[in-house]
Short mmCIF file of C-alpha atoms in Angstrom, two decimals:
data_model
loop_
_atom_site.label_atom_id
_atom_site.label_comp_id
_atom_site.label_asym_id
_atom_site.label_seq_id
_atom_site.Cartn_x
_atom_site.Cartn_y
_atom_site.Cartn_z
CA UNK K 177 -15.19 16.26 32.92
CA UNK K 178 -15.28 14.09 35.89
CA UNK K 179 -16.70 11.30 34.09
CA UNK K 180 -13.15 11.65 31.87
CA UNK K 181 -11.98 11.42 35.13
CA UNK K 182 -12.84 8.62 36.13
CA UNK K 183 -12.33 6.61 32.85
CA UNK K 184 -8.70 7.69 32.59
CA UNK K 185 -8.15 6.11 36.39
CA UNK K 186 -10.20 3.26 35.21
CA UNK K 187 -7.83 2.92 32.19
CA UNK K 188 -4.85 2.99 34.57
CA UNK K 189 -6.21 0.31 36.93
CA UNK K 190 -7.06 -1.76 33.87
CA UNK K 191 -3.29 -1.37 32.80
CA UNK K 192 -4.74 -0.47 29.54
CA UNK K 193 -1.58 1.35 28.13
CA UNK K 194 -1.48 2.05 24.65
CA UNK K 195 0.37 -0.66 21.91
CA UNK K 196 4.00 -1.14 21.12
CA UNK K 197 3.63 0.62 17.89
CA UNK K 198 3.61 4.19 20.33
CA UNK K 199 0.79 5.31 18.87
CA UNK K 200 -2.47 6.53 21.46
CA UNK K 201 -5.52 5.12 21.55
CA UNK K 202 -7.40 7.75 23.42
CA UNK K 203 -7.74 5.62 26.30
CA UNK K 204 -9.85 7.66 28.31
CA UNK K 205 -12.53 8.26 25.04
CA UNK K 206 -12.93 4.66 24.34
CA UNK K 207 -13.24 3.86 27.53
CA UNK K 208 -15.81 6.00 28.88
CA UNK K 209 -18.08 5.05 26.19
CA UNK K 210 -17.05 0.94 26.58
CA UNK K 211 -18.10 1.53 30.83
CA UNK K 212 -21.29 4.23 30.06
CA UNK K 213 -22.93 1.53 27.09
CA UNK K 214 -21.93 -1.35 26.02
CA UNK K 215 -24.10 -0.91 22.79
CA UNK K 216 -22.75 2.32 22.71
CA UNK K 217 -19.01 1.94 22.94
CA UNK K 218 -16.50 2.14 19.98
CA UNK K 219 -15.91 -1.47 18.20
CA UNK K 220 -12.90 -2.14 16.40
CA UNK K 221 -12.52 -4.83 13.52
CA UNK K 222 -9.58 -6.69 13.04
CA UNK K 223 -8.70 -4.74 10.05
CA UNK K 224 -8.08 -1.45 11.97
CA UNK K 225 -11.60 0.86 11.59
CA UNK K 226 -13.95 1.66 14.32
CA UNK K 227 -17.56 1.73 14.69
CA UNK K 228 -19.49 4.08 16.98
CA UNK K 229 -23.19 2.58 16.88
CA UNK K 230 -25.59 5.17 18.10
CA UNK K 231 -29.12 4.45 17.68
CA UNK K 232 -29.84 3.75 14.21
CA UNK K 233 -26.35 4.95 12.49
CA UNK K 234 -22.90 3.57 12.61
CA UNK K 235 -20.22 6.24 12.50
CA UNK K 236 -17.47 4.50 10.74
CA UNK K 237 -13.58 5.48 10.70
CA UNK K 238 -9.65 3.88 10.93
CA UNK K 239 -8.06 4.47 14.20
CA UNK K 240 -5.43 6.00 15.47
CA UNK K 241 -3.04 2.40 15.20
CA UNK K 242 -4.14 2.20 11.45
CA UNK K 243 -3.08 6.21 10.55
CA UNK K 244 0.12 5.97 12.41
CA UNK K 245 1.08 2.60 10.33
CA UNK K 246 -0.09 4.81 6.91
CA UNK K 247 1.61 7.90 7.50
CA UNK K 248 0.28 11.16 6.22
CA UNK K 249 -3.14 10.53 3.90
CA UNK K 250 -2.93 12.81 0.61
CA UNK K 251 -6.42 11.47 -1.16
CA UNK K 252 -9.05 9.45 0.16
CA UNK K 253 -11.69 8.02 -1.74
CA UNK K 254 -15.28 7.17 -0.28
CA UNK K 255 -18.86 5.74 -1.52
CA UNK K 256 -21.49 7.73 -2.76
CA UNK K 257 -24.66 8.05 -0.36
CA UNK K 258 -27.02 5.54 -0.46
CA UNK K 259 -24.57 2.84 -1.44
CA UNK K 260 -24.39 -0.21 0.05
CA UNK K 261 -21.50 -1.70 2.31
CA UNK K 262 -21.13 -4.73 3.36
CA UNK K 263 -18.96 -6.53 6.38
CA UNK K 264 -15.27 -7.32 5.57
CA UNK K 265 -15.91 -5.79 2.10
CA UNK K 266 -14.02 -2.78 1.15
CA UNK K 267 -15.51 0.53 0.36
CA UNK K 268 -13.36 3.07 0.11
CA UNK K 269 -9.39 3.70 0.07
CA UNK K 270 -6.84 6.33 1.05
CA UNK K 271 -3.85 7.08 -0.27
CA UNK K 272 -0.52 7.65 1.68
CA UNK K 273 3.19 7.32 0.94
CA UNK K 274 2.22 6.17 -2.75
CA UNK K 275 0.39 3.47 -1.24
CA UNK K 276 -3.62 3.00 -1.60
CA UNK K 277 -4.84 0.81 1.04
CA UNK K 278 -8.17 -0.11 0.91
CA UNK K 279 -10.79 -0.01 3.51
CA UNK K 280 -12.96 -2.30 5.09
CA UNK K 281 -16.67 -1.92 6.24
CA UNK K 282 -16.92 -3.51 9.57
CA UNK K 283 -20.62 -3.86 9.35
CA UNK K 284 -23.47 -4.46 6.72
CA UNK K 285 -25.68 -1.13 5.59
CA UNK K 286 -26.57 1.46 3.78
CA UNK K 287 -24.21 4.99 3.45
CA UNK K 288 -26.72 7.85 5.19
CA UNK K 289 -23.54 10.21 5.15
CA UNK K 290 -20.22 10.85 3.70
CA UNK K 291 -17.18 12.85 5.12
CA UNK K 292 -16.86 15.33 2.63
CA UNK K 293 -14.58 17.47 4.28
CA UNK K 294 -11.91 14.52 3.90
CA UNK K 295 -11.69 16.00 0.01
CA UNK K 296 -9.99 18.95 0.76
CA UNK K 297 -8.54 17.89 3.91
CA UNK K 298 -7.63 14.29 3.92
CA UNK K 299 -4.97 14.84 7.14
CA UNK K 300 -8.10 14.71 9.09
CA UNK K 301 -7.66 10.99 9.41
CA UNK K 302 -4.42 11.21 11.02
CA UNK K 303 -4.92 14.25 13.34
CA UNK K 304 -8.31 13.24 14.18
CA UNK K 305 -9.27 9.51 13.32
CA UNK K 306 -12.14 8.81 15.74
CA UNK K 307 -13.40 12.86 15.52
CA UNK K 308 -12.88 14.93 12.60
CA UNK K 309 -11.74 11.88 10.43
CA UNK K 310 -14.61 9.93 10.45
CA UNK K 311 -15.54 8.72 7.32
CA UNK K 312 -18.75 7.21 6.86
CA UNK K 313 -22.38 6.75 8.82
CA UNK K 314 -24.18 3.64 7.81
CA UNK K 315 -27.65 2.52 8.33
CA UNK K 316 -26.76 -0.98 9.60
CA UNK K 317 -28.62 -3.84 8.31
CA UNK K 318 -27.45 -6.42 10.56
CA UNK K 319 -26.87 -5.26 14.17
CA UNK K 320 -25.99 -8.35 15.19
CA UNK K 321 -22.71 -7.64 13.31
CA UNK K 322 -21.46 -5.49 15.74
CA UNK K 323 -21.24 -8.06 18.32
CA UNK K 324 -18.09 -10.05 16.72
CA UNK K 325 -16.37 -7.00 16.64
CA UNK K 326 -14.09 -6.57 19.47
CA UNK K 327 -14.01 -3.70 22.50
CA UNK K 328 -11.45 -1.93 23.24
CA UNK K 329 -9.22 -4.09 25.40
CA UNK K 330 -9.55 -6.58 23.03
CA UNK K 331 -8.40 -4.25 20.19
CA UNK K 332 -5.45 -2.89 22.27
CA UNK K 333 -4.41 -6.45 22.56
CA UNK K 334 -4.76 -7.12 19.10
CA UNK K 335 -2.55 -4.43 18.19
CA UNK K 336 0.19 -5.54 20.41
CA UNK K 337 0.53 -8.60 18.89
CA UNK K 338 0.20 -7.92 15.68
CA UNK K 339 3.39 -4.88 16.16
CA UNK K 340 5.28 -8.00 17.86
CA UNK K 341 4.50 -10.15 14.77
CA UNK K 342 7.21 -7.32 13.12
CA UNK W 914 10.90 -18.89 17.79
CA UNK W 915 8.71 -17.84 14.28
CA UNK W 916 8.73 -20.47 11.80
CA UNK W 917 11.16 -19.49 8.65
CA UNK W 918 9.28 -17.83 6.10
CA UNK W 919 9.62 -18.48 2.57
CA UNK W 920 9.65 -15.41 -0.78
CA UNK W 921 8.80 -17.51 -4.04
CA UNK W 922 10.25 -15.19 -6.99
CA UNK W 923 8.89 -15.74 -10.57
CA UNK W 924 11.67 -14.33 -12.92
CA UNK W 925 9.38 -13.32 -15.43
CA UNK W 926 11.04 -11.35 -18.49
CA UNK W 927 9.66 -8.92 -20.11
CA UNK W 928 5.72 -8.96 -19.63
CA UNK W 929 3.00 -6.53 -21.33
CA UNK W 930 1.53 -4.08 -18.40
CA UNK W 931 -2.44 -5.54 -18.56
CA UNK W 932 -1.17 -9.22 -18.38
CA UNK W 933 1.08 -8.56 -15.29
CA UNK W 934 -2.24 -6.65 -13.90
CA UNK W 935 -4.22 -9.39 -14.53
CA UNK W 936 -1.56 -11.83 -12.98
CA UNK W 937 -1.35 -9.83 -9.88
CA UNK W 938 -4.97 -10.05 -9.69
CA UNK W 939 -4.83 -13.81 -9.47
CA UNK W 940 -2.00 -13.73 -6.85
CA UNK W 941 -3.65 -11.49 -4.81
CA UNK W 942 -6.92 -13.40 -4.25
CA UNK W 943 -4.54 -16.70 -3.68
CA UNK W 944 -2.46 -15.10 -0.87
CA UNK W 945 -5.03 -13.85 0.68
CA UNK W 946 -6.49 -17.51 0.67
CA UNK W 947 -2.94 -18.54 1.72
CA UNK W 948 -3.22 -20.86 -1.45
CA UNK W 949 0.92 -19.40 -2.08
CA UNK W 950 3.70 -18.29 -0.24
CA UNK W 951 4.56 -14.70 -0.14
CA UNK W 952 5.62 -13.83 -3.97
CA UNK W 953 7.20 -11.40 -5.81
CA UNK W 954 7.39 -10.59 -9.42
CA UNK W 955 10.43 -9.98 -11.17
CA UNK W 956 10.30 -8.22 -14.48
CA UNK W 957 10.61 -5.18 -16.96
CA UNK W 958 7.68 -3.49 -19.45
CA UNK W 959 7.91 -2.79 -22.85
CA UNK W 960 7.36 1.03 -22.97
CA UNK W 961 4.42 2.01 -21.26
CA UNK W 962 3.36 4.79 -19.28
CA UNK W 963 0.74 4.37 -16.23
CA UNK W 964 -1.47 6.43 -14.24
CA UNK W 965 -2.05 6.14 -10.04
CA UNK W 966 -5.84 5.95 -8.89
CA UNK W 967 -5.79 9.82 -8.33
CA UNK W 968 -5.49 9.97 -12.29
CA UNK W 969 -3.58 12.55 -12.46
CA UNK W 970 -3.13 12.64 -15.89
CA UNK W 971 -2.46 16.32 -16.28
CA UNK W 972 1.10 15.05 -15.65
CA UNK W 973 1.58 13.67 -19.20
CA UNK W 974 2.83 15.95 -21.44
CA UNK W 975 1.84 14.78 -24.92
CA UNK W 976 -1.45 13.61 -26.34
CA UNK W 977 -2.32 10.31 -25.86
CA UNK W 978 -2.82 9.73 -29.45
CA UNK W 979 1.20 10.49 -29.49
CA UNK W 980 1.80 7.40 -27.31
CA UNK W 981 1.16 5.22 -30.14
CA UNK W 982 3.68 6.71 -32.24
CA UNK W 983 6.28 6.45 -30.36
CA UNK W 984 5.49 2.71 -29.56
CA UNK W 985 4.15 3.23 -26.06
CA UNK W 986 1.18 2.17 -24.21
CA UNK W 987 -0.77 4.14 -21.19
CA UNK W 988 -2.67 2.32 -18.28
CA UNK W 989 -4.86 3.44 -15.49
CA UNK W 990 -4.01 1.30 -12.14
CA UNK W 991 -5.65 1.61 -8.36
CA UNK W 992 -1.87 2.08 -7.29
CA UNK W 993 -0.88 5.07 -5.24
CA UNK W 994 1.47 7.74 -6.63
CA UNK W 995 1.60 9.89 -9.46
CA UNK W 996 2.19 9.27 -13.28
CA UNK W 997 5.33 7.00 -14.04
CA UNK W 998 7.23 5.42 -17.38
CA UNK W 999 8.10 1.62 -17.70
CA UNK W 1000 10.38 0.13 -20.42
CA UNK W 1001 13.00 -1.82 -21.07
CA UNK W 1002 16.41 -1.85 -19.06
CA UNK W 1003 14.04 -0.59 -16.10
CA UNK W 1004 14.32 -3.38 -13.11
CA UNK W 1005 10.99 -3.69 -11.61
CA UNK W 1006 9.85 -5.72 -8.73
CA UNK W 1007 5.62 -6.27 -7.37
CA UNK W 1008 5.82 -8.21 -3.73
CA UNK W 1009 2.84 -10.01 -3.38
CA UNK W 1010 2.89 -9.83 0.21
CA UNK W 1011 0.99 -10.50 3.67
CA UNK W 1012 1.87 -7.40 5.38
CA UNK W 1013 -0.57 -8.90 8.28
CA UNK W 1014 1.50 -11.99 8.73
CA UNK W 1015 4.80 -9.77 9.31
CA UNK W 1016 2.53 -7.06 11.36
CA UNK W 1017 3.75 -4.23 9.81
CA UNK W 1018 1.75 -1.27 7.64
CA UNK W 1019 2.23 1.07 4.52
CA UNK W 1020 4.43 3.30 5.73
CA UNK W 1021 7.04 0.52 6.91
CA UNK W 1022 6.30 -1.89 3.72
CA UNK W 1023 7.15 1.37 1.86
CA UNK W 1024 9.89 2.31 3.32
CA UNK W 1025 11.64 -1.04 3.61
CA UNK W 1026 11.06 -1.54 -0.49
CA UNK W 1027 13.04 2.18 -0.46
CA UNK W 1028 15.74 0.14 1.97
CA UNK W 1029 16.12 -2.52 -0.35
CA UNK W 1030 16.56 -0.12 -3.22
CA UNK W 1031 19.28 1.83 -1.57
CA UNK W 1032 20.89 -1.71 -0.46
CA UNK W 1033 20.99 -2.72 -4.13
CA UNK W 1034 22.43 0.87 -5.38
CA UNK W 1035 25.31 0.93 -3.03
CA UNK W 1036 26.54 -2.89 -4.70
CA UNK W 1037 27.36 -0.57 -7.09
CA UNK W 1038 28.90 2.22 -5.38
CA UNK W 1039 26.30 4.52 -5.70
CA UNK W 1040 25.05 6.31 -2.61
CA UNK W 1041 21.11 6.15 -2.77
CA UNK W 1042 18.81 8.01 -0.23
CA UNK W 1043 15.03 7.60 0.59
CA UNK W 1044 12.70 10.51 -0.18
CA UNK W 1045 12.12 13.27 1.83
CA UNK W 1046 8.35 13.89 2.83
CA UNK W 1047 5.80 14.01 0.47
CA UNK W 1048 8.68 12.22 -2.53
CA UNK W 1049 8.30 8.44 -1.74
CA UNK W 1050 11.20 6.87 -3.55
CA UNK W 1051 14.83 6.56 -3.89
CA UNK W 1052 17.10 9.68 -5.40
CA UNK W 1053 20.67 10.20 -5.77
CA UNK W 1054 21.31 13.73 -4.86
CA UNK W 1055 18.40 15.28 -6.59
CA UNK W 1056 17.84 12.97 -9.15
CA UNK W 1057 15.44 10.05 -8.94
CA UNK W 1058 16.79 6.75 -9.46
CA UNK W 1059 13.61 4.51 -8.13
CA UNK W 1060 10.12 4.95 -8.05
CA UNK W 1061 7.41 3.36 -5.89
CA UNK W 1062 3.57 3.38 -6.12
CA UNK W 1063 1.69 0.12 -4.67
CA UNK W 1064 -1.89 -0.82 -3.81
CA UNK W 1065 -2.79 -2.82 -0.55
CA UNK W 1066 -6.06 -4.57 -0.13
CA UNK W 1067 -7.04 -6.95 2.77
CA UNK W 1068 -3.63 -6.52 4.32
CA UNK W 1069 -2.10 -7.81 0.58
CA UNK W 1070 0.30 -5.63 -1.25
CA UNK W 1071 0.84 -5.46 -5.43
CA UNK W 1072 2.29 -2.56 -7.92
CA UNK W 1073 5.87 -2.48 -5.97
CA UNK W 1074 8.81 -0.66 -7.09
CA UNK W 1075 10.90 0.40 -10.43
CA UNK W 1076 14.21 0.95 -10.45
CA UNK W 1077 15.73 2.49 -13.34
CA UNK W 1078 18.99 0.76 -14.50
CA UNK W 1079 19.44 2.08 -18.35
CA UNK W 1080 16.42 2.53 -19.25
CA UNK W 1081 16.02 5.14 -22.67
CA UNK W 1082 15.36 8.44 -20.31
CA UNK W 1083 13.94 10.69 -23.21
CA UNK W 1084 10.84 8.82 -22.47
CA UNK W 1085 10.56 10.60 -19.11
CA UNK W 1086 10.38 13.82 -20.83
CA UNK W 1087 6.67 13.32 -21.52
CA UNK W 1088 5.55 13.33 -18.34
CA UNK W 1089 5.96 15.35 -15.17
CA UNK W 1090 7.63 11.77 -13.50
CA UNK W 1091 5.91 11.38 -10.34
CA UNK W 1092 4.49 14.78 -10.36
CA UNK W 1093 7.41 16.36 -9.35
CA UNK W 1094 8.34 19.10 -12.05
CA UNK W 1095 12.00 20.33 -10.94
CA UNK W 1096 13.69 17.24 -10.62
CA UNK W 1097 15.54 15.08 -12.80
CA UNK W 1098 15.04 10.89 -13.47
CA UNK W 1099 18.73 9.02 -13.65
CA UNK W 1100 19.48 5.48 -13.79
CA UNK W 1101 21.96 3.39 -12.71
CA UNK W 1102 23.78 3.40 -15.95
CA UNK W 1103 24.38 6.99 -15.18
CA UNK W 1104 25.01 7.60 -11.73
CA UNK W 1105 28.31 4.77 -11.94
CA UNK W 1106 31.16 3.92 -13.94
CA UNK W 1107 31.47 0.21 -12.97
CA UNK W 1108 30.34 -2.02 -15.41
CA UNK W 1109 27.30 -3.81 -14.91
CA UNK W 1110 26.96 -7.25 -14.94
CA UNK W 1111 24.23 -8.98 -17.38
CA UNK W 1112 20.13 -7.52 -16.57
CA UNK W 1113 19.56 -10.93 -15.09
CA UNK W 1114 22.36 -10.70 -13.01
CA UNK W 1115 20.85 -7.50 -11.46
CA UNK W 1116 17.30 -8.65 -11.20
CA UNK W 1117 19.03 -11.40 -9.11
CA UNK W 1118 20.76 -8.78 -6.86
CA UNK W 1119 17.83 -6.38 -6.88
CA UNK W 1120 15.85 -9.53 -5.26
CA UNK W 1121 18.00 -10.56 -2.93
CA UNK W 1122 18.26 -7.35 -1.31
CA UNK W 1123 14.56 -7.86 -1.23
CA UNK W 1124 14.47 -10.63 0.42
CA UNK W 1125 17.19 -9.76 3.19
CA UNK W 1126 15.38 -5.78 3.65
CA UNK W 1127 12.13 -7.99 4.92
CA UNK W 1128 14.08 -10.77 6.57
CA UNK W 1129 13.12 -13.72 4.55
CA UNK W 1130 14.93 -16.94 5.46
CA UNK W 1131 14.58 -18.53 2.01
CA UNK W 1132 14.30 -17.51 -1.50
CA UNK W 1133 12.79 -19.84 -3.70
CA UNK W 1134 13.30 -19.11 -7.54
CA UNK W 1135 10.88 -19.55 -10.42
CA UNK W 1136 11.71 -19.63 -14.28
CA UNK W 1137 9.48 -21.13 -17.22
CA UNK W 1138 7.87 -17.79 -17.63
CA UNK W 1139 6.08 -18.91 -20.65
CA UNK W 1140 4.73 -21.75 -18.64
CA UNK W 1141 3.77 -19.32 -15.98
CA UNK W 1142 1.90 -16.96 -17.96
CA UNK W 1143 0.31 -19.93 -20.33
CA UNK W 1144 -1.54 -21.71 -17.68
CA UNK W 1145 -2.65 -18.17 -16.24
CA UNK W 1146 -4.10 -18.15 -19.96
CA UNK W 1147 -5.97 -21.48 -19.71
CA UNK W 1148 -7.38 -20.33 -16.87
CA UNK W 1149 -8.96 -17.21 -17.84
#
């Protein structure tokens, strides 16, 4: 509790506010684990998914700027375990508004585990992208990877130019 | 100040479903190399009746062995949406577009092709509406006029939109259109008593309104389908 605290006046001094799309990036989350690890902290690829790289696995999901610009998921479609992924490569896709959009792996690996409660219930992603709607853990081959992602301010930055692009 | 940006349009005829697949394909991997301009395909189908990547093809209402007899094909596509008929007097339209360079998702890419549909209906009079939730497309009153179902990879969009100008209608009683049982599939013909001007005519309007929904500063226009499609042959 007081460590959320803390990260939420932390995200205020940093003027960290979320992007011009509206749409809220859990400030005090992804900042508490960008100030408690840096190896531990969420990284974002310019293609809109997060990583969460805890020991050995890589929790991989879209965040809450990619859901918002999808509106409401009806199907998603994922990899089988034991697949392989690879950076920039797409491995799944979800459907939304008659649109598939595919998704890209932000790292190199091997699937350990699939989000199979995204079947029945693929509105996980948008009322819980970085919980609930996770989608896949990887074994990452190439940790190195994860450093040319970016961090959170870096991402929230991203986003607002990319919205003023529009 | 952005710098003007350009929509190419290749006026394309009537092309067979695979071989505008197969075209798109190509496109695709050039935009995303930002070998081409943002593009869009303009163009109808000889009868044929395709199938979104959730395959829902419990939606089509006669065997498949049917199809043939009544001179129609069926294709499986990694588009979103349900099941859908193409044929002739049936406008349709696939952007090939950076939806990264303009910042904007598939919600807003969706709903500005269901703009530009409306835009284009209302030439004619004819007061269009967007979907409600859960119905992507564009319906007068209760009765669908234009369909959508696109696929977006690396930021790049393909499929795009049909919008149903005369098309034979009987066709649409094979399928469950769009998965939506209780509601009925009109056309432009229909739904207005003006007469309409010549199909190329209305491909040309159809595009335009296009071009102004997403704010493009110029059109550029592309004939010589046959030269198109041949040297997408030669390089196969």
């Amino acid at each position: 509790m007081a460590l959320r605290m803390w990260a939420s006046s932390t995200a205020n001094a940093l003027k960290l506010s979320s992007s011009a799309s509206k749409s809220h990036l859990l400030p005090a989350f992804s900042i508490s684990r960008c100030f408690s690890s840096v190896l531990e902290g969420l990284k974002y690829a310019n293609s809109h998914e997060w990583v969460k790289h805890e020991g050995s696995v890589a929790t991989i999901g879209i965040t809450d700027h990619a859901q918002g610009h999808l509106g409401e998921v009806v199907f998603v479609e994922l990899p089988e375990e034991k697949s392989a992924v690879s950076k920039e490569k797409n491995f799944g896709a979800v459907e939304s508004v008659k649109a598939t959009s595919e998704i890209l792996s932000p790292i190199s690996g091997e699937v350990i585990e699939v989000n199979t409660k995204l079947t029945d219930s693929p509105g996980l992603i948008n009322s819980s992208p970085y919980e609930d709607g996770w989608m896949i853990k990887v074994k990452p081959s190439n940790p190195a990877e994860l450093e040319s992602l970016m961090g959170p301010k870096e991402y929230t930055k991203f986003c607002e130019e990319e919205d003023a692009a529009h | 100040m952005r710098s003007p940006r350009t929509l190419e349009v290749w006026k394309l005829g009537t092309v067979n479903y695979l071989k505008s697949l197969k075209l798109q394909d190509r496109l695709v991997s050039e935009r995303k190399a930002n070998l081409i301009p943002d593009t869009v395909l303009s163009l109808q189908h000889p009868p044929t009746y395709t199938l979104g990547k959730r395959r829902t093809d419990h939606n089509l209402l006669i065997p498949e062995a049917e199809l043939t007899r009544i001179g129609a094909e069926l294709h499986y596509t990694q588009r979103g949406g349900d099941i859908t008929f193409h044929g002739p007097h049936q406008a349709i339209l696939y952007p090939i577009i950076s939806l990264r360079s303009i910042g904007i998702g598939a919600r807003n890419y969706v709903e500005t092709l269901e703009r530009s549909m409306i835009e284009f209906a209302s030439i004619y009079g004819v007061k269009a509406r967007a979907g409600h939730k859960g119905e992507t497309g564009v319906w007068v009153g209760d009765r669908k006029i234009g369909a959508i179902g696109v696929r977006i990879s690396s930021g790049i969009t393909c499929h795009g939109l049909a919008l149903n100008i005369d098309p034979d209608l009987k066709y649409f009683e094979h399928i469950v259109p769009c998965g939506i049982a209780d509601k009925e599939v009109t056309s432009l013909r229909k739904e207005t008593d003006t007469v309409l001007p010549s199909e190329e005519v209305i491909h040309e309007q159809l595009v335009s309104c296009l071009a102004k929904a997403f704010s493009y500063d110029d059109v550029v226009w592309k004939e010589d389908p046959l030269v198109i499609l041949d040297t997408q042959e030669h390089n196969k």
